[in-house]
Amino acid sequence: MSKAKPKVAFYWCSSCGGCEESIVDLAEDILKVVAAVDIVFWPVALDFKKKDVEAMPDKSIAVSFINGGIRMSEQEEMAHLLRRKSQLVVAHGACAHLGGIPGLANFWNKDTIFRKVYQTTVSTDNPGKIVPQEKSVVDGYELTLPRFWDTVHPLNDVIDVDYFLPGCAPHRDLIINAVTAILEGKLPPKGSVLAPNKSCCEDCDRNDTKPEKLTIKEIKRPHEVLLDPEKCFLAQGVICMGPATRSGCGERCIEGNMPCRGCMGPTDQVYDQGAKFLSAFASILDTNDEKEIERIVSTIVDPAGTFYRFSLPSSILKRKRMEAVK
Amino acid sequence: MSNGTFEPRLVGFLCNWCSYTGADLAGTARMVYAPNIRIIRVMCSGRVDPQFVLKAFREGADGVLISGCHPGDCHYQEGNYKALRRHRLLSKMLEQFGIEKERFRLEWVSASEGTKFQLVCNEFTEQIRKLGPLNLHQNGGRHEQGQA
Ligand code: SF4
Ligand code: SF4
Ligand code: SF4
Ligand code: FES
C-alpha cells in the first residue's frame, strides 16, 4: 500500500451552499485533489456522521475547510470538534472569514428574526404562532434543537483559525493554490488570508479610467443608470467597494459590469472594511457645503448594509446595538 | 445603571492647531467644565479615521466628539471639510447601528475659544446623561448567546 494520503474534511455552518459548490466547481481539478487526499468528512456529499469524526484521533485530519458563519450552538460545537481533530483549519469563504451575507442578520436578533420568519412574512401560515423550541416532548421523547443565537460570528470568534480563504465564494484559483500549498507544505504565516494583499482597484481593468482627482456629486445605484462597461464605477457615481476590498477574485463582478460589493474583505492593513470605505468615499464627495453634503448623504440608501455587506460580524461594531433592535 | 448615577464617558478627538489649543486655554484659564471627556490630540480633524470613532464606542465611550478648526481655518486647508463629510455619513450609518446621532458630535473650536470648548463639553455631557449609557461593550460578545 502506498503512503497514507492526508485526510481532509469539509464542513458547512451558516452558509448558502455556494462554498460547497466552489469545491465541486473545481471540475477536473477536483479529481487531482481527490486523488491526492482522503476525504474523511463532507456532509454535503458523503455519508459520514459526527460520531465518525469523534472516533478519529485528535489532529488526525490534515486540514478542515469550514464554510459559513457561526449562528447556532451546533455550529460552534462542530467547529470545536473539527478544530480538535485537525492540524489545520481553513475558514472557507466570506461567511466563515467575515460573517458574510447571512451576517447581515446582525441588524436584528433572535426574537425579531423568529417573529419575521415564523409569523409575519406574507407566505407564513402559522395560526398557533409556533416557533422552534430548543426542547420539546413528543410521545414521551425529549427532542432538542440547536440554540439559535442573537448574533452571527465569523469562525475565528469561536475557534483558532489557521488560514482564511476569502470570497463569496472563493475563486477556484485561490482554492487550488491553497490546497497545493497545504499538500506541499509551503504555507505562509499562520493567520494569513490566502489571496494577494492589494486592493481590487489595483487589478481592475477600469483603474486607468479613474481620474487623478476623483469626485462625486450624485450617487446612483446600479439599476438607475445605464452602466458604462469600461469606466470606473466610482467615476460614474456608482458605489464600488474596490478601493477597500482585497483583490484575488478575478474582478469577476466588474467583468460582469457590476461594481464590487466587497466580498473579499479588507486588505491586511485595514481592520474595518466598512469604515475604511466610508472614509474614502466621504472624502471624494464633491462639496464643502454643509447642506449639500447632507443632501448627498441622504441619497445613500443603506450605508451600513452596503459598506458591510459581507463583513458586519467581523467589523468593530459587530452588530446593531441590542437595545435598539425592535 | 440608573441615569441618576450614570457618568457619561466621552472621547474627544481634538486637532492640534485649533481645538486642542482651545481646550488648553480653557484649562490654563481655570474654566470649570464637566470632567467626563478624555481628550485625544490629533494633528487635524481630517486625520480622524472613522475606525477610531467606532473603536471608541466599542471600547465603552457613550459619546464621541471630533473638534477642529473653523471652516476655512484648517492648518491643512481642507481637513475639516473632510471631517464634516465623514461625520455626516458616519452619523447616518451609526443610526442604523442603533447609535443615536446625538452621541457623535462635530464642533469647530478655535485656539482662542476656551469658553466655547467649556460650553461644548458641558452641553455634550448633559445630552449624553439624558440619553443614558450606550452599553455597547455588552453587544456581540462571544457569549451574549448564553443569555438567549
Ligand atoms: S461565502 Fe458566499 S458562497 Fe460561501 S457560503 Fe457564504 S454566501 Fe455562500
Ligand atoms: S473603484 Fe471599482 S471600478 Fe473603479 S478601479 Fe476600483 S474596482 Fe475598478
Ligand atoms: S469584484 Fe468584489 S464583490 Fe465581486 S467577487 Fe470580486 S471582491 Fe467579490
Ligand atoms: S488642523 Fe484643525 S481641523 Fe485641520
Short mmCIF file of C-alpha atoms and ligand atoms in Angstrom, two decimals:
data_model
loop_
_atom_site.label_atom_id
_atom_site.label_comp_id
_atom_site.label_asym_id
_atom_site.label_seq_id
_atom_site.Cartn_x
_atom_site.Cartn_y
_atom_site.Cartn_z
CA MET A 1 0.00 0.00 0.00
CA SER A 2 1.18 3.49 -0.77
CA LYS A 3 1.91 6.11 1.84
CA ALA A 4 -1.21 7.24 3.69
CA LYS A 5 -2.83 10.22 2.00
CA PRO A 6 -3.52 13.36 4.02
CA LYS A 7 -7.02 13.42 5.43
CA VAL A 8 -9.27 16.33 4.54
CA ALA A 9 -12.67 17.38 5.91
CA PHE A 10 -15.24 19.84 4.62
CA TYR A 11 -17.97 21.27 6.76
CA TRP A 12 -20.66 23.92 6.48
CA CYS A 13 -22.13 26.17 9.11
CA SER A 14 -24.35 29.20 8.47
CA SER A 15 -23.87 29.24 4.73
CA CYS A 16 -25.73 29.18 1.43
CA GLY A 17 -24.12 26.10 -0.09
CA GLY A 18 -22.19 28.18 -2.61
CA CYS A 19 -18.89 27.42 -0.96
CA GLU A 20 -19.60 23.70 -1.18
CA GLU A 21 -20.32 24.33 -4.82
CA SER A 22 -16.96 26.08 -5.15
CA ILE A 23 -15.30 22.75 -4.32
CA VAL A 24 -17.40 20.83 -6.82
CA ASP A 25 -16.73 23.55 -9.40
CA LEU A 26 -13.06 22.75 -9.36
CA ALA A 27 -14.23 20.31 -12.04
CA GLU A 28 -11.35 18.18 -13.35
CA ASP A 29 -9.04 19.77 -10.82
CA ILE A 30 -11.10 18.28 -8.05
CA LEU A 31 -10.12 14.87 -9.32
CA LYS A 32 -6.49 15.71 -8.73
CA VAL A 33 -7.36 16.83 -5.25
CA VAL A 34 -9.41 13.72 -4.66
CA ALA A 35 -6.52 11.57 -5.87
CA ALA A 36 -4.10 13.30 -3.54
CA VAL A 37 -6.17 13.24 -0.38
CA ASP A 38 -8.55 11.16 1.62
CA ILE A 39 -11.83 12.95 2.23
CA VAL A 40 -12.92 11.78 5.65
CA PHE A 41 -15.89 14.05 6.29
CA TRP A 42 -18.11 16.03 3.90
CA PRO A 43 -21.76 16.03 4.95
CA VAL A 44 -22.96 17.61 1.69
CA ALA A 45 -21.55 14.83 -0.45
CA LEU A 46 -20.64 11.85 1.66
CA ASP A 47 -22.42 9.90 4.35
CA PHE A 48 -20.19 10.37 7.36
CA LYS A 49 -21.61 11.23 10.74
CA LYS A 50 -20.47 13.32 13.64
CA LYS A 51 -19.66 10.17 15.60
CA ASP A 52 -17.23 9.14 12.86
CA VAL A 53 -15.33 12.36 13.44
CA GLU A 54 -15.50 11.90 17.19
CA ALA A 55 -13.90 8.49 16.78
CA MET A 56 -10.89 9.89 14.92
CA PRO A 57 -7.69 10.52 16.86
CA ASP A 58 -7.00 14.15 17.67
CA LYS A 59 -5.05 16.00 14.95
CA SER A 60 -5.53 13.12 12.54
CA ILE A 61 -7.18 15.31 9.89
CA ALA A 62 -4.57 17.28 7.97
CA VAL A 63 -6.93 20.11 7.14
CA SER A 64 -10.57 21.01 7.65
CA PHE A 65 -12.22 23.51 5.35
CA ILE A 66 -15.11 25.11 7.18
CA ASN A 67 -17.50 27.43 5.38
CA GLY A 68 -20.34 29.51 6.82
CA GLY A 69 -20.58 31.75 9.83
CA ILE A 70 -21.44 30.65 13.35
CA ARG A 71 -25.05 31.38 14.17
CA MET A 72 -26.14 28.32 16.18
CA SER A 73 -24.76 26.27 19.04
CA GLU A 74 -24.43 23.16 16.89
CA GLN A 75 -22.10 25.03 14.54
CA GLU A 76 -19.84 26.09 17.35
CA GLU A 77 -19.78 22.52 18.64
CA MET A 78 -18.81 21.16 15.23
CA ALA A 79 -16.17 23.85 14.80
CA HIS A 80 -14.62 22.86 18.14
CA LEU A 81 -14.73 19.18 17.25
CA LEU A 82 -13.07 19.72 13.87
CA ARG A 83 -10.51 22.02 15.45
CA ARG A 84 -9.56 19.29 17.87
CA LYS A 85 -9.28 16.67 15.17
CA SER A 86 -7.39 18.81 12.65
CA GLN A 87 -3.88 20.07 12.24
CA LEU A 88 -5.08 23.00 10.15
CA VAL A 89 -8.41 24.78 9.91
CA VAL A 90 -9.19 26.97 6.93
CA ALA A 91 -12.09 29.41 7.04
CA HIS A 92 -13.50 28.84 3.59
CA GLY A 93 -15.38 31.75 2.03
CA ALA A 94 -16.66 35.15 3.10
CA CYS A 95 -19.15 33.76 5.66
CA ALA A 96 -16.53 31.89 7.67
CA HIS A 97 -13.97 34.62 7.11
CA LEU A 98 -16.09 37.70 7.89
CA GLY A 99 -19.65 36.59 8.64
CA GLY A 100 -20.79 37.09 5.05
CA ILE A 101 -24.26 37.86 3.75
CA PRO A 102 -26.02 35.83 6.50
CA GLY A 103 -24.14 38.07 8.93
CA LEU A 104 -26.34 40.98 7.88
CA ALA A 105 -28.83 39.37 10.27
CA ASN A 106 -26.80 41.11 12.98
CA PHE A 107 -29.03 44.13 12.34
CA TRP A 108 -31.67 42.04 14.13
CA ASN A 109 -31.67 39.47 16.92
CA LYS A 110 -33.16 36.07 17.56
CA ASP A 111 -36.62 37.30 18.58
CA THR A 112 -37.11 39.66 15.67
CA ILE A 113 -35.83 37.08 13.19
CA PHE A 114 -38.13 34.38 14.58
CA ARG A 115 -41.09 36.75 14.54
CA LYS A 116 -40.44 37.62 10.92
CA VAL A 117 -39.66 34.14 9.67
CA TYR A 118 -42.26 32.16 11.61
CA GLN A 119 -45.05 34.72 11.88
CA THR A 120 -45.14 37.82 9.77
CA THR A 121 -43.90 37.04 6.26
CA VAL A 122 -46.75 37.06 3.74
CA SER A 123 -46.32 33.41 2.92
CA THR A 124 -46.39 32.22 6.53
CA ASP A 125 -49.46 30.40 7.79
CA ASN A 126 -48.86 29.75 11.46
CA PRO A 127 -52.03 30.49 13.46
CA GLY A 128 -50.60 28.75 16.53
CA LYS A 129 -47.59 31.10 16.40
CA ILE A 130 -45.33 28.12 16.82
CA VAL A 131 -41.62 28.84 16.87
CA PRO A 132 -38.83 26.28 17.17
CA GLN A 133 -38.07 25.29 20.75
CA GLU A 134 -34.75 24.07 22.00
CA LYS A 135 -36.58 21.31 23.86
CA SER A 136 -39.94 19.71 23.21
CA VAL A 137 -41.50 16.47 24.37
CA VAL A 138 -43.30 14.30 21.83
CA ASP A 139 -44.81 10.96 22.89
CA GLY A 140 -42.62 10.93 25.94
CA TYR A 141 -39.44 11.55 23.95
CA GLU A 142 -37.50 14.72 24.52
CA LEU A 143 -36.41 16.33 21.27
CA THR A 144 -33.77 19.02 21.11
CA LEU A 145 -32.72 21.60 18.57
CA PRO A 146 -29.57 23.68 18.48
CA ARG A 147 -29.72 27.09 20.11
CA PHE A 148 -30.18 29.99 17.73
CA TRP A 149 -28.10 32.98 18.79
CA ASP A 150 -28.75 36.69 18.62
CA THR A 151 -25.51 37.27 16.78
CA VAL A 152 -23.70 35.68 13.84
CA HIS A 153 -19.95 35.26 14.35
CA PRO A 154 -17.08 34.70 11.96
CA LEU A 155 -15.37 31.35 12.51
CA ASN A 156 -12.35 32.82 14.29
CA ASP A 157 -14.61 34.20 17.01
CA VAL A 158 -15.18 30.66 18.23
CA ILE A 159 -12.04 28.71 17.28
CA ASP A 160 -8.47 29.36 16.32
CA VAL A 161 -8.29 29.59 12.52
CA ASP A 162 -5.06 28.93 10.64
CA TYR A 163 -5.91 30.40 7.23
CA PHE A 164 -8.65 32.37 5.55
CA LEU A 165 -9.80 31.68 2.02
CA PRO A 166 -11.70 34.81 1.11
CA GLY A 167 -14.51 35.42 -1.37
CA CYS A 168 -18.18 34.67 -1.87
CA ALA A 169 -17.42 32.04 -2.97
CA PRO A 170 -13.61 31.84 -3.20
CA HIS A 171 -12.23 31.90 -6.73
CA ARG A 172 -11.14 28.46 -7.94
CA ASP A 173 -7.52 29.56 -8.39
CA LEU A 174 -7.37 30.60 -4.75
CA ILE A 175 -8.75 27.23 -3.64
CA ILE A 176 -6.34 25.32 -5.84
CA ASN A 177 -3.39 27.42 -4.66
CA ALA A 178 -4.41 26.87 -1.07
CA VAL A 179 -4.79 23.12 -1.46
CA THR A 180 -1.48 22.88 -3.32
CA ALA A 181 0.33 24.94 -0.71
CA ILE A 182 -1.06 22.71 2.03
CA LEU A 183 -0.15 19.49 0.25
CA GLU A 184 3.35 20.77 -0.45
CA GLY A 185 3.74 22.25 3.00
CA LYS A 186 4.55 25.66 1.51
CA LEU A 187 2.31 27.76 3.69
CA PRO A 188 2.50 31.44 4.55
CA PRO A 189 2.48 32.53 8.21
CA LYS A 190 -0.45 31.34 10.28
CA GLY A 191 -3.41 33.71 10.20
CA SER A 192 -2.82 34.75 6.59
CA VAL A 193 -5.58 35.46 4.15
CA LEU A 194 -4.76 33.29 1.15
CA ALA A 195 -5.06 35.99 -1.52
CA PRO A 196 -2.94 38.92 -2.71
CA ASN A 197 -2.57 41.77 -0.24
CA LYS A 198 -3.58 44.56 -2.58
CA SER A 199 -6.82 46.28 -3.43
CA CYS A 200 -9.32 45.27 -6.07
CA CYS A 201 -8.66 48.59 -7.84
CA GLU A 202 -5.03 47.66 -8.40
CA ASP A 203 -6.06 44.69 -10.51
CA CYS A 204 -9.08 46.31 -12.10
CA ASP A 205 -9.05 46.99 -15.84
CA ARG A 206 -11.00 50.17 -15.25
CA ASN A 207 -8.46 51.69 -12.91
CA ASP A 208 -6.94 53.76 -15.73
CA THR A 209 -10.27 55.47 -16.32
CA LYS A 210 -10.36 56.64 -12.72
CA PRO A 211 -9.49 60.34 -12.74
CA GLU A 212 -6.49 61.56 -10.75
CA LYS A 213 -8.78 63.57 -8.53
CA LEU A 214 -11.93 61.52 -8.27
CA THR A 215 -15.04 63.41 -7.15
CA ILE A 216 -18.71 62.53 -6.90
CA LYS A 217 -21.68 64.88 -6.97
CA GLU A 218 -24.55 62.49 -7.47
CA ILE A 219 -24.76 58.91 -6.27
CA LYS A 220 -26.53 56.42 -8.45
CA ARG A 221 -27.49 52.83 -7.82
CA PRO A 222 -26.65 50.27 -10.49
CA HIS A 223 -30.27 49.82 -11.57
CA GLU A 224 -30.80 53.56 -12.02
CA VAL A 225 -28.29 54.11 -14.80
CA LEU A 226 -27.04 52.52 -17.96
CA LEU A 227 -23.64 51.38 -16.75
CA ASP A 228 -20.69 52.20 -18.94
CA PRO A 229 -18.88 48.86 -19.46
CA GLU A 230 -15.42 50.41 -19.36
CA LYS A 231 -15.40 53.32 -17.00
CA CYS A 232 -14.55 53.09 -13.30
CA PHE A 233 -17.81 52.75 -11.36
CA LEU A 234 -16.92 55.40 -8.85
CA ALA A 235 -16.27 57.80 -11.70
CA GLN A 236 -19.84 57.00 -12.82
CA GLY A 237 -21.16 57.88 -9.38
CA VAL A 238 -21.87 54.24 -8.56
CA ILE A 239 -20.66 52.83 -5.25
CA CYS A 240 -17.86 50.34 -5.87
CA MET A 241 -16.14 48.78 -2.86
CA GLY A 242 -12.98 48.12 -4.88
CA PRO A 243 -10.74 50.59 -3.02
CA ALA A 244 -11.48 48.93 0.34
CA THR A 245 -11.53 45.34 -0.91
CA ARG A 246 -8.83 42.73 -1.38
CA SER A 247 -8.01 41.57 -4.86
CA GLY A 248 -7.75 37.94 -5.98
CA CYS A 249 -11.32 37.24 -7.04
CA GLY A 250 -10.57 37.79 -10.71
CA GLU A 251 -12.62 41.01 -10.52
CA ARG A 252 -15.50 38.91 -11.71
CA CYS A 253 -18.30 41.31 -10.79
CA ILE A 254 -16.62 44.13 -12.63
CA GLU A 255 -16.22 41.92 -15.66
CA GLY A 256 -19.95 41.33 -15.47
CA ASN A 257 -20.40 45.12 -15.41
CA MET A 258 -21.39 45.23 -11.76
CA PRO A 259 -19.49 47.15 -9.10
CA CYS A 260 -17.52 45.31 -6.46
CA ARG A 261 -19.62 44.62 -3.33
CA GLY A 262 -16.61 43.78 -1.20
CA CYS A 263 -16.81 40.00 -0.70
CA MET A 264 -13.03 39.50 -0.44
CA GLY A 265 -12.91 41.60 2.71
CA PRO A 266 -10.28 44.17 3.55
CA THR A 267 -6.53 44.03 2.92
CA ASP A 268 -4.14 43.26 5.80
CA GLN A 269 -3.65 46.95 6.62
CA VAL A 270 -7.34 47.55 7.29
CA TYR A 271 -9.28 46.35 10.27
CA ASP A 272 -12.78 47.51 9.44
CA GLN A 273 -13.67 47.37 5.77
CA GLY A 274 -16.89 49.38 6.02
CA ALA A 275 -15.36 52.23 8.00
CA LYS A 276 -12.42 52.36 5.63
CA PHE A 277 -14.67 52.57 2.64
CA LEU A 278 -16.85 55.17 4.31
CA SER A 279 -13.76 57.24 4.98
CA ALA A 280 -12.54 57.10 1.39
CA PHE A 281 -15.99 57.60 -0.05
CA ALA A 282 -16.85 60.63 2.07
CA SER A 283 -13.54 62.17 1.02
CA ILE A 284 -14.50 62.19 -2.65
CA LEU A 285 -17.93 63.80 -2.25
CA ASP A 286 -17.54 66.93 -4.30
CA THR A 287 -18.66 69.71 -1.98
CA ASN A 288 -17.65 71.56 1.16
CA ASP A 289 -21.10 72.96 1.73
CA GLU A 290 -22.82 71.56 4.77
CA LYS A 291 -26.32 71.47 3.28
CA GLU A 292 -25.09 69.94 0.04
CA ILE A 293 -23.13 67.29 1.95
CA GLU A 294 -26.27 66.42 3.86
CA ARG A 295 -28.27 66.23 0.66
CA ILE A 296 -25.79 63.85 -0.98
CA VAL A 297 -25.57 61.72 2.18
CA SER A 298 -29.36 61.47 2.29
CA THR A 299 -29.30 59.85 -1.16
CA ILE A 300 -27.08 56.99 0.02
CA VAL A 301 -29.54 54.22 0.68
CA ASP A 302 -28.47 51.87 3.47
CA PRO A 303 -24.80 52.79 4.00
CA ALA A 304 -24.33 50.17 6.74
CA GLY A 305 -25.70 47.33 4.60
CA THR A 306 -23.70 48.49 1.60
CA PHE A 307 -20.35 49.06 3.27
CA TYR A 308 -20.58 45.96 5.50
CA ARG A 309 -22.41 43.72 3.06
CA PHE A 310 -20.04 40.83 3.79
CA SER A 311 -18.21 41.89 6.93
CA LEU A 312 -20.67 43.04 9.58
CA PRO A 313 -19.92 40.29 12.16
CA SER A 314 -16.18 40.91 11.92
CA SER A 315 -16.47 44.70 11.99
CA ILE A 316 -15.62 46.81 15.02
CA LEU A 317 -19.28 47.18 15.99
CA LYS A 318 -20.16 43.57 15.02
CA ARG A 319 -23.91 44.11 15.21
CA LYS A 320 -26.71 46.56 15.82
CA ARG A 321 -26.92 47.66 19.41
CA MET A 322 -29.13 45.13 21.19
CA GLU A 323 -31.30 47.71 22.99
CA ALA A 324 -32.12 49.30 19.66
CA VAL A 325 -33.38 46.15 17.91
CA LYS A 326 -37.14 46.27 17.61
CA MET B 1 -27.38 51.60 35.95
CA SER B 2 -29.91 54.31 36.63
CA ASN B 3 -29.32 57.62 34.90
CA GLY B 4 -29.05 59.27 38.29
CA THR B 5 -25.65 57.75 38.96
CA PHE B 6 -24.58 57.49 35.36
CA GLU B 7 -21.46 59.46 34.47
CA PRO B 8 -21.09 59.67 30.70
CA ARG B 9 -17.74 58.63 29.27
CA LEU B 10 -16.83 60.87 26.37
CA VAL B 11 -13.91 60.72 23.99
CA GLY B 12 -12.81 63.86 22.17
CA PHE B 13 -10.52 63.94 19.13
CA LEU B 14 -9.13 67.46 19.02
CA CYS B 15 -6.98 68.92 16.28
CA ASN B 16 -3.61 70.15 17.36
CA TRP B 17 -3.78 73.60 15.79
CA CYS B 18 -7.10 74.96 16.96
CA SER B 19 -9.27 72.84 19.20
CA TYR B 20 -6.55 71.32 21.36
CA THR B 21 -5.13 74.78 21.94
CA GLY B 22 -8.67 75.98 22.71
CA ALA B 23 -9.08 73.21 25.26
CA ASP B 24 -5.69 74.06 26.69
CA LEU B 25 -6.79 77.64 27.07
CA ALA B 26 -9.90 76.51 28.93
CA GLY B 27 -7.55 74.63 31.23
CA THR B 28 -4.98 77.36 31.83
CA ALA B 29 -7.76 79.91 32.34
CA ARG B 30 -9.12 77.55 35.00
CA MET B 31 -12.55 77.37 33.45
CA VAL B 32 -14.66 74.75 35.12
CA TYR B 33 -16.16 72.16 32.81
CA ALA B 34 -17.54 68.65 33.09
CA PRO B 35 -14.65 66.22 33.63
CA ASN B 36 -16.24 63.50 31.51
CA ILE B 37 -14.22 63.94 28.37
CA ARG B 38 -10.97 62.11 27.58
CA ILE B 39 -9.04 64.13 25.07
CA ILE B 40 -7.00 62.64 22.26
CA ARG B 41 -4.89 65.08 20.29
CA VAL B 42 -4.70 64.52 16.54
CA MET B 43 -2.90 66.69 14.01
CA CYS B 44 -6.09 67.54 12.16
CA SER B 45 -9.78 66.69 12.38
CA GLY B 46 -9.32 65.21 8.91
CA ARG B 47 -6.98 62.65 10.44
CA VAL B 48 -9.78 61.05 12.44
CA ASP B 49 -10.34 57.72 10.75
CA PRO B 50 -13.94 56.53 11.22
CA GLN B 51 -12.36 53.36 12.64
CA PHE B 52 -11.19 55.46 15.62
CA VAL B 53 -14.74 56.60 16.30
CA LEU B 54 -16.15 53.07 16.10
CA LYS B 55 -13.35 51.79 18.29
CA ALA B 56 -14.11 54.44 20.92
CA PHE B 57 -17.78 53.42 21.01
CA ARG B 58 -16.87 49.75 21.05
CA GLU B 59 -14.46 50.25 23.97
CA GLY B 60 -17.05 51.95 26.10
CA ALA B 61 -17.49 55.58 25.08
CA ASP B 62 -21.05 56.88 25.45
CA GLY B 63 -20.32 59.80 23.15
CA VAL B 64 -17.58 60.84 20.73
CA LEU B 65 -16.59 64.39 19.83
CA ILE B 66 -14.47 65.48 16.90
CA SER B 67 -13.36 69.07 17.10
CA GLY B 68 -11.38 71.03 14.53
CA CYS B 69 -10.61 74.49 13.23
CA HIS B 70 -13.43 76.59 11.83
CA PRO B 71 -14.16 76.13 8.11
CA GLY B 72 -11.50 77.93 6.13
CA ASP B 73 -9.01 77.85 9.03
CA CYS B 74 -7.70 74.28 8.86
CA HIS B 75 -3.93 74.19 9.06
CA TYR B 76 -4.01 71.66 6.21
CA GLN B 77 -6.59 73.61 4.19
CA GLU B 78 -9.32 71.02 3.72
CA GLY B 79 -9.03 68.53 6.57
CA ASN B 80 -12.03 69.85 8.45
CA TYR B 81 -14.24 69.64 5.34
CA LYS B 82 -13.22 66.03 5.02
CA ALA B 83 -14.14 65.57 8.67
CA LEU B 84 -17.51 67.22 8.02
CA ARG B 85 -18.33 64.89 5.13
CA ARG B 86 -17.28 61.83 7.10
CA HIS B 87 -19.20 62.98 10.13
CA ARG B 88 -22.46 63.33 8.25
CA LEU B 89 -22.13 59.96 6.53
CA LEU B 90 -20.92 58.17 9.64
CA SER B 91 -23.76 59.67 11.72
CA LYS B 92 -26.26 58.28 9.27
CA MET B 93 -24.60 54.89 9.42
CA LEU B 94 -24.35 54.88 13.21
CA GLU B 95 -28.11 55.35 13.44
CA GLN B 96 -28.52 52.11 11.52
CA PHE B 97 -26.47 50.50 14.28
CA GLY B 98 -28.80 51.96 16.90
CA ILE B 99 -26.29 54.63 17.97
CA GLU B 100 -28.15 57.92 18.14
CA LYS B 101 -26.91 60.92 16.12
CA GLU B 102 -26.55 62.92 19.34
CA ARG B 103 -23.78 60.63 20.55
CA PHE B 104 -21.46 61.67 17.75
CA ARG B 105 -20.70 65.33 17.59
CA LEU B 106 -18.59 67.58 15.36
CA GLU B 107 -17.64 71.06 16.55
CA TRP B 108 -15.42 73.89 15.38
CA VAL B 109 -13.37 75.37 18.22
CA SER B 110 -10.59 77.87 17.53
CA ALA B 111 -7.44 78.36 19.59
CA SER B 112 -8.98 81.36 21.34
CA GLU B 113 -12.36 79.75 22.09
CA GLY B 114 -11.71 78.28 25.51
CA THR B 115 -15.23 79.29 26.52
CA LYS B 116 -16.75 77.52 23.56
CA PHE B 117 -14.86 74.37 24.45
CA GLN B 118 -16.16 74.62 28.00
CA LEU B 119 -19.69 75.05 26.71
CA VAL B 120 -19.43 72.13 24.27
CA CYS B 121 -18.15 69.78 26.98
CA ASN B 122 -20.87 70.74 29.42
CA GLU B 123 -23.63 70.53 26.86
CA PHE B 124 -22.42 67.23 25.41
CA THR B 125 -22.11 65.69 28.88
CA GLU B 126 -25.67 66.70 29.78
CA GLN B 127 -27.03 65.48 26.47
CA ILE B 128 -25.43 62.07 26.90
CA ARG B 129 -26.51 61.92 30.52
CA LYS B 130 -30.08 62.21 29.29
CA LEU B 131 -29.59 59.56 26.60
CA GLY B 132 -28.07 57.14 29.09
CA PRO B 133 -25.25 54.62 28.71
CA LEU B 134 -24.54 53.06 25.33
CA ASN B 135 -23.60 49.64 26.75
CA LEU B 136 -22.01 48.61 23.52
CA HIS B 137 -19.32 46.52 25.17
CA GLN B 138 -22.06 44.05 26.05
CA ASN B 139 -23.03 43.65 22.42
CA GLY B 140 -21.91 40.94 20.07
CA GLY B 141 -19.61 39.42 22.65
CA ARG B 142 -18.81 35.74 22.28
CA HIS B 143 -21.26 34.64 24.86
CA GLU B 144 -24.01 37.10 24.66
CA GLN B 145 -25.57 33.95 23.20
CA GLY B 146 -25.67 32.47 26.67
CA GLN B 147 -28.42 34.89 27.63
CA ALA B 148 -30.70 33.82 24.79
S1 SF4 C 1 -19.27 32.87 1.26
FE1 SF4 C 1 -20.88 33.20 -0.23
S2 SF4 C 1 -20.92 31.29 -1.38
FE2 SF4 C 1 -19.85 30.87 0.53
S3 SF4 C 1 -21.44 30.14 1.95
FE3 SF4 C 1 -21.20 32.34 2.24
S4 SF4 C 1 -22.80 33.24 0.96
FE4 SF4 C 1 -22.48 31.16 0.25
S1 SF4 C 2 -13.44 51.65 -7.88
FE1 SF4 C 2 -14.21 49.75 -8.75
S2 SF4 C 2 -14.37 50.11 -10.95
FE2 SF4 C 2 -13.07 51.74 -10.10
S3 SF4 C 2 -10.99 50.96 -10.34
FE3 SF4 C 2 -11.67 50.36 -8.29
S4 SF4 C 2 -12.52 48.30 -8.54
FE4 SF4 C 2 -12.35 49.22 -10.58
S1 SF4 C 3 -15.49 42.08 -7.58
FE1 SF4 C 3 -15.75 42.43 -5.38
S2 SF4 C 3 -17.75 41.52 -4.87
FE2 SF4 C 3 -17.11 40.73 -6.89
S3 SF4 C 3 -16.08 38.80 -6.45
FE3 SF4 C 3 -14.51 40.39 -6.50
S4 SF4 C 3 -14.30 41.10 -4.37
FE4 SF4 C 3 -16.20 39.95 -4.53
S1 FES C 4 -5.77 71.44 11.61
FE1 FES C 4 -7.53 71.92 12.80
S2 FES C 4 -9.03 70.92 11.55
FE2 FES C 4 -7.30 70.62 10.31
#
